[in-house]
């Protein structure tokens, strides 16, 4: 087997991750409310991204560099709330 035939490790792209987050926020359940507010709902999504999603992603990035173990948010909360 040559090195060209080996399977390449493939991860999720930044674009795919962004689309997953957008689909999670803008679902079919919210479409009637979005239709009622019209284009002004775009302002609310951008506002929510700036006020909530950007700080949360910065905190997650900081915590990810601080802990070498796998587990993400589950691990961080578990270590923070351990009752010893």
Short mmCIF file of C-alpha atoms in Angstrom, two decimals:
data_model
loop_
_atom_site.label_atom_id
_atom_site.label_comp_id
_atom_site.label_asym_id
_atom_site.label_seq_id
_atom_site.Cartn_x
_atom_site.Cartn_y
_atom_site.Cartn_z
CA UNK A 1 0.00 0.00 0.00
CA UNK A 2 1.49 3.32 -1.00
CA UNK A 3 1.23 6.54 0.92
CA UNK A 4 -1.15 7.99 -1.70
CA UNK A 5 -3.68 5.23 -1.03
CA UNK A 6 -3.82 5.87 2.71
CA UNK A 7 -6.98 7.48 3.99
CA UNK A 8 -6.54 11.14 4.81
CA UNK A 9 -7.82 12.43 8.10
CA UNK A 10 -10.66 14.76 7.27
CA UNK A 11 -12.24 17.18 9.72
CA UNK A 12 -15.12 19.59 9.59
CA UNK A 13 -14.42 22.84 7.78
CA UNK A 14 -15.01 26.30 9.23
CA UNK A 15 -17.79 26.92 6.71
CA UNK A 16 -19.56 23.69 7.64
CA UNK A 17 -19.27 24.51 11.34
CA UNK A 18 -20.71 27.97 10.77
CA UNK A 19 -23.60 26.53 8.75
CA UNK A 20 -24.34 23.98 11.49
CA UNK A 21 -24.58 26.80 14.02
CA UNK A 22 -26.80 28.91 11.78
CA UNK A 23 -29.15 26.00 11.13
CA UNK A 24 -29.33 25.31 14.87
CA UNK A 25 -30.39 28.91 15.55
CA UNK A 26 -32.62 29.52 12.52
CA UNK A 27 -34.98 26.56 12.55
CA UNK A 28 -38.43 25.97 11.10
CA UNK A 29 -39.97 26.73 14.50
CA UNK A 30 -38.68 30.31 14.37
CA UNK A 31 -39.72 31.11 10.80
CA UNK A 32 -43.14 32.61 11.69
CA UNK A 33 -41.51 35.03 14.14
CA UNK A 34 -38.87 35.93 11.57
CA UNK A 35 -41.58 36.57 8.99
CA UNK A 36 -43.39 38.86 11.42
CA UNK A 37 -40.30 40.99 12.11
CA UNK A 38 -39.04 40.90 8.52
CA UNK A 39 -35.58 42.19 7.76
CA UNK A 40 -35.19 43.68 11.23
CA UNK A 41 -34.73 40.13 12.54
CA UNK A 42 -31.31 40.14 10.86
CA UNK A 43 -30.28 42.86 13.30
CA UNK A 44 -31.33 40.68 16.23
CA UNK A 45 -29.31 37.71 14.95
CA UNK A 46 -26.22 39.87 14.46
CA UNK A 47 -26.74 41.43 17.89
CA UNK A 48 -27.06 38.00 19.49
CA UNK A 49 -23.90 36.81 17.73
CA UNK A 50 -21.89 39.78 18.97
CA UNK A 51 -23.25 39.80 22.52
CA UNK A 52 -23.43 36.04 23.16
CA UNK A 53 -21.77 33.82 20.57
CA UNK A 54 -18.46 35.68 20.20
CA UNK A 55 -17.73 35.82 23.96
CA UNK A 56 -18.74 32.18 24.40
CA UNK A 57 -16.43 31.10 21.59
CA UNK A 58 -13.57 33.11 23.09
CA UNK A 59 -14.10 31.45 26.48
CA UNK A 60 -14.22 28.01 24.85
CA UNK A 61 -11.00 28.74 22.95
CA UNK A 62 -9.28 29.86 26.16
CA UNK A 63 -10.44 26.79 28.07
CA UNK A 64 -9.42 24.48 25.21
CA UNK A 65 -5.85 25.78 25.39
CA UNK A 66 -5.77 25.40 29.19
CA UNK A 67 -6.78 21.73 29.43
CA UNK A 68 -5.02 19.05 27.44
CA UNK A 69 -7.66 16.38 28.15
CA UNK A 70 -10.49 15.65 25.77
CA UNK A 71 -14.09 16.25 26.75
CA UNK A 72 -14.68 19.94 26.10
CA UNK A 73 -17.40 21.71 28.06
CA UNK A 74 -18.42 18.48 29.81
CA UNK A 75 -14.91 18.07 31.24
CA UNK A 76 -14.55 21.76 32.21
CA UNK A 77 -17.86 21.87 34.07
CA UNK A 78 -17.15 18.52 35.71
CA UNK A 79 -13.82 19.74 37.05
CA UNK A 80 -15.26 23.08 38.15
CA UNK A 81 -18.16 21.53 40.08
CA UNK A 82 -16.36 18.59 41.65
CA UNK A 83 -17.24 18.35 45.35
CA UNK A 84 -14.14 17.16 47.22
#
